[in-house]
Coordinates of C-alpha atoms and ligand atoms in Angstrom, one line a residue:
X7 CA 0.0 0.0 0.0
X8 CA 1.3 3.4 -1.0
X9 CA 1.8 5.6 2.1
X10 CA 2.5 9.3 2.6
X11 CA 5.5 10.2 4.8
X12 CA 6.9 13.5 6.0
X13 CA 10.7 13.4 6.6
X14 CA 12.1 16.3 8.5
X15 CA 15.9 16.7 8.5
X16 CA 17.9 15.7 5.5
X17 CA 21.2 14.7 6.9
X18 CA 22.7 11.3 6.0
X19 CA 19.9 9.5 7.8
X20 CA 16.9 11.5 6.6
X21 CA 18.2 11.5 3.0
X22 CA 18.8 7.7 2.9
X23 CA 15.4 7.1 4.5
X24 CA 13.7 9.3 1.9
X25 CA 15.5 7.5 -1.0
X26 CA 14.5 4.1 0.4
X27 CA 10.8 5.1 0.9
X28 CA 10.6 6.4 -2.6
X29 CA 12.3 3.3 -4.0
X30 CA 9.6 1.3 -2.2
X31 CA 6.9 3.2 -4.0
X32 CA 5.8 5.6 -1.2
X33 CA 5.3 9.4 -1.3
X34 CA 7.7 11.6 0.7
X35 CA 7.5 15.2 1.6
X36 CA 11.2 15.9 2.5
X37 CA 11.9 19.1 4.5
X38 CA 15.1 20.7 5.8
X39 CA 15.9 24.2 7.0
X40 CA 18.9 24.4 4.7
X41 CA 18.8 24.8 1.0
X42 CA 21.5 22.4 -0.1
X43 CA 20.1 19.1 1.2
X44 CA 16.7 20.1 -0.2
X45 CA 18.2 20.7 -3.6
X46 CA 20.0 17.4 -3.5
X47 CA 16.8 15.4 -2.9
X48 CA 14.4 17.5 -5.0
X49 CA 14.5 15.2 -8.0
X50 CA 14.0 12.1 -5.9
X51 CA 11.4 13.0 -3.3
X52 CA 7.7 13.6 -4.2
X53 CA 8.2 17.1 -2.9
X54 CA 11.1 18.8 -1.2
X55 CA 10.9 22.1 0.7
X56 CA 13.2 24.4 2.7
X57 CA 11.5 25.2 6.0
X58 CA 12.2 25.5 9.7
X59 CA 9.9 22.9 11.3
X60 CA 10.1 24.3 14.8
X61 CA 7.7 27.0 13.6
X62 CA 4.1 26.0 14.1
X63 CA 2.8 28.1 11.3
X64 CA 5.2 26.4 8.9
X65 CA 4.1 23.0 9.9
X66 CA 0.5 24.1 9.4
X67 CA 1.3 25.4 5.9
X68 CA 3.0 22.1 5.1
X69 CA -0.2 20.3 5.9
X70 CA 1.5 18.3 8.7
X71 CA -1.9 17.1 10.0
X72 CA -2.6 15.3 6.8
X73 CA 0.3 12.9 7.1
X74 CA -0.2 9.5 8.8
X75 CA 3.5 9.2 9.6
X76 CA 6.3 11.8 10.2
X77 CA 10.0 11.1 10.9
X78 CA 12.0 13.7 12.8
X79 CA 15.6 13.0 11.6
X80 CA 17.2 16.0 13.4
X81 CA 20.1 14.9 15.5
X82 CA 22.5 17.6 16.7
X83 CA 20.0 20.3 17.5
X84 CA 18.1 18.8 20.5
X85 CA 15.9 21.8 20.9
X86 CA 14.7 21.6 17.2
X87 CA 14.3 17.8 17.5
X88 CA 12.1 18.1 20.6
X89 CA 10.1 21.1 19.5
X90 CA 9.3 19.6 16.1
X91 CA 8.3 16.3 17.6
X92 CA 6.0 18.1 20.1
X93 CA 4.4 20.2 17.4
X94 CA 3.8 17.1 15.2
X95 CA 2.0 15.4 18.1
X96 CA 0.0 18.6 18.7
X97 CA -1.1 18.4 15.0
X98 CA -2.3 14.9 15.8
X99 CA 0.0 13.1 13.4
X100 CA -0.8 9.5 14.3
X101 CA 2.7 8.2 14.1
X102 CA 5.8 10.2 14.8
X103 CA 9.2 8.5 14.7
X104 CA 12.1 10.5 16.1
X105 CA 15.8 9.9 16.0
X106 CA 17.7 10.2 19.3
X107 CA 21.4 10.8 19.9
X108 CA 21.4 9.2 23.3
X109 CA 19.1 7.7 26.0
X110 CA 18.4 11.1 27.6
X111 CA 17.3 12.6 24.3
X112 CA 15.2 9.5 23.6
X113 CA 13.5 9.7 27.0
X114 CA 12.5 13.3 26.5
X115 CA 11.1 12.5 23.0
X116 CA 9.1 9.6 24.5
X117 CA 7.7 11.8 27.3
X118 CA 6.4 14.4 24.8
X119 CA 4.6 11.7 22.8
X120 CA 6.9 10.3 20.1
X121 CA 5.5 7.0 19.1
X122 CA 8.8 5.4 18.1
X123 CA 12.4 6.4 19.1
X124 CA 15.3 5.1 17.1
X125 CA 19.0 5.2 17.9
X126 CA 20.7 4.6 14.5
X127 CA 24.3 4.2 15.7
X128 CA 23.4 2.0 18.7
X129 CA 20.9 -0.1 16.7
X130 CA 23.3 -0.5 13.8
X131 CA 26.0 -1.7 16.3
X132 CA 23.6 -4.3 17.7
X133 CA 22.7 -5.4 14.2
X134 CA 26.2 -5.8 13.0
X135 CA 27.2 -7.5 16.2
X136 CA 24.4 -10.1 15.8
X137 CA 25.2 -10.5 12.1
X138 CA 28.9 -11.1 12.8
X139 CA 28.1 -13.5 15.6
X140 CA 25.8 -15.6 13.4
X141 CA 28.3 -15.5 10.5
X142 CA 30.8 -17.0 13.0
X143 CA 28.4 -19.7 14.0
X144 CA 28.0 -20.7 10.3
X145 CA 31.8 -20.7 9.9
X146 CA 32.1 -23.3 12.6
Ligands
ATP225 P1 23.0 12.6 10.1 O1 23.7 11.8 11.1 O2 21.7 12.0 9.6 O3 23.8 13.1 9.0 P2 22.8 14.5 12.3 O4 22.4 13.5 13.3 O5 24.2 15.0 12.3 O6 22.5 13.9 10.8 P3 21.8 17.1 12.1 O7 22.9 17.4 11.1 O8 21.7 17.8 13.3 O9 21.7 15.6 12.4 O10 20.4 17.3 11.4 C1 20.0 16.7 10.2 C2 19.4 17.8 9.3 O11 18.3 18.4 10.0 C3 20.3 18.9 8.9 O12 20.4 18.9 7.5 C4 19.6 20.1 9.4 O13 19.7 21.2 8.5 C5 18.2 19.7 9.6 N1 17.5 20.5 10.6 C6 17.9 20.9 11.8 N2 17.0 21.7 12.4 C7 16.0 21.8 11.6 C8 14.7 22.4 11.6 N3 14.4 23.2 12.7 N4 13.8 22.3 10.6 C9 14.2 21.5 9.5 N5 15.3 20.9 9.4 C10 16.2 21.0 10.4

């Protein structure tokens, strides 16, 4: 089933997520406050816009409440990550996935209503560790 996603923050994570969702046949509105990442994804995403998503009026204009799933892929700027997640939940987006840098960041995101928290570096480490362990088992 074709779904509509909003991806906020087009760093390495948000960009690769957008590419993958599009490759799987979904629609993605990709947003970043900086021009360069928006230009780079413009030909790939369904729509790409330069906007600061900590601004309530901006999210309203982007039609945030019409999306069933939004992903907040802002890492370094904790304030922006938290405020954007909070606003998306206030707009009643049913599913908000937020990227956390560490447990403390994740715990705040969870308290303000994020439905799913992901820790890319930690989770990738676990995945690779499990993968390498099962490769070893096969080797023996
Ligand atoms: P990655 O690891 O995915 O490369 P990162 O964890 O280092 O990224 P940042 O570089 O902090 O995360 O943020 C990712 C993107 O989010 C950046 O391109 C940045 O411009 C964008 N961003 C930050 N604040 C906002 C905001 N308020 N609205 C929209 N985009 C934002």
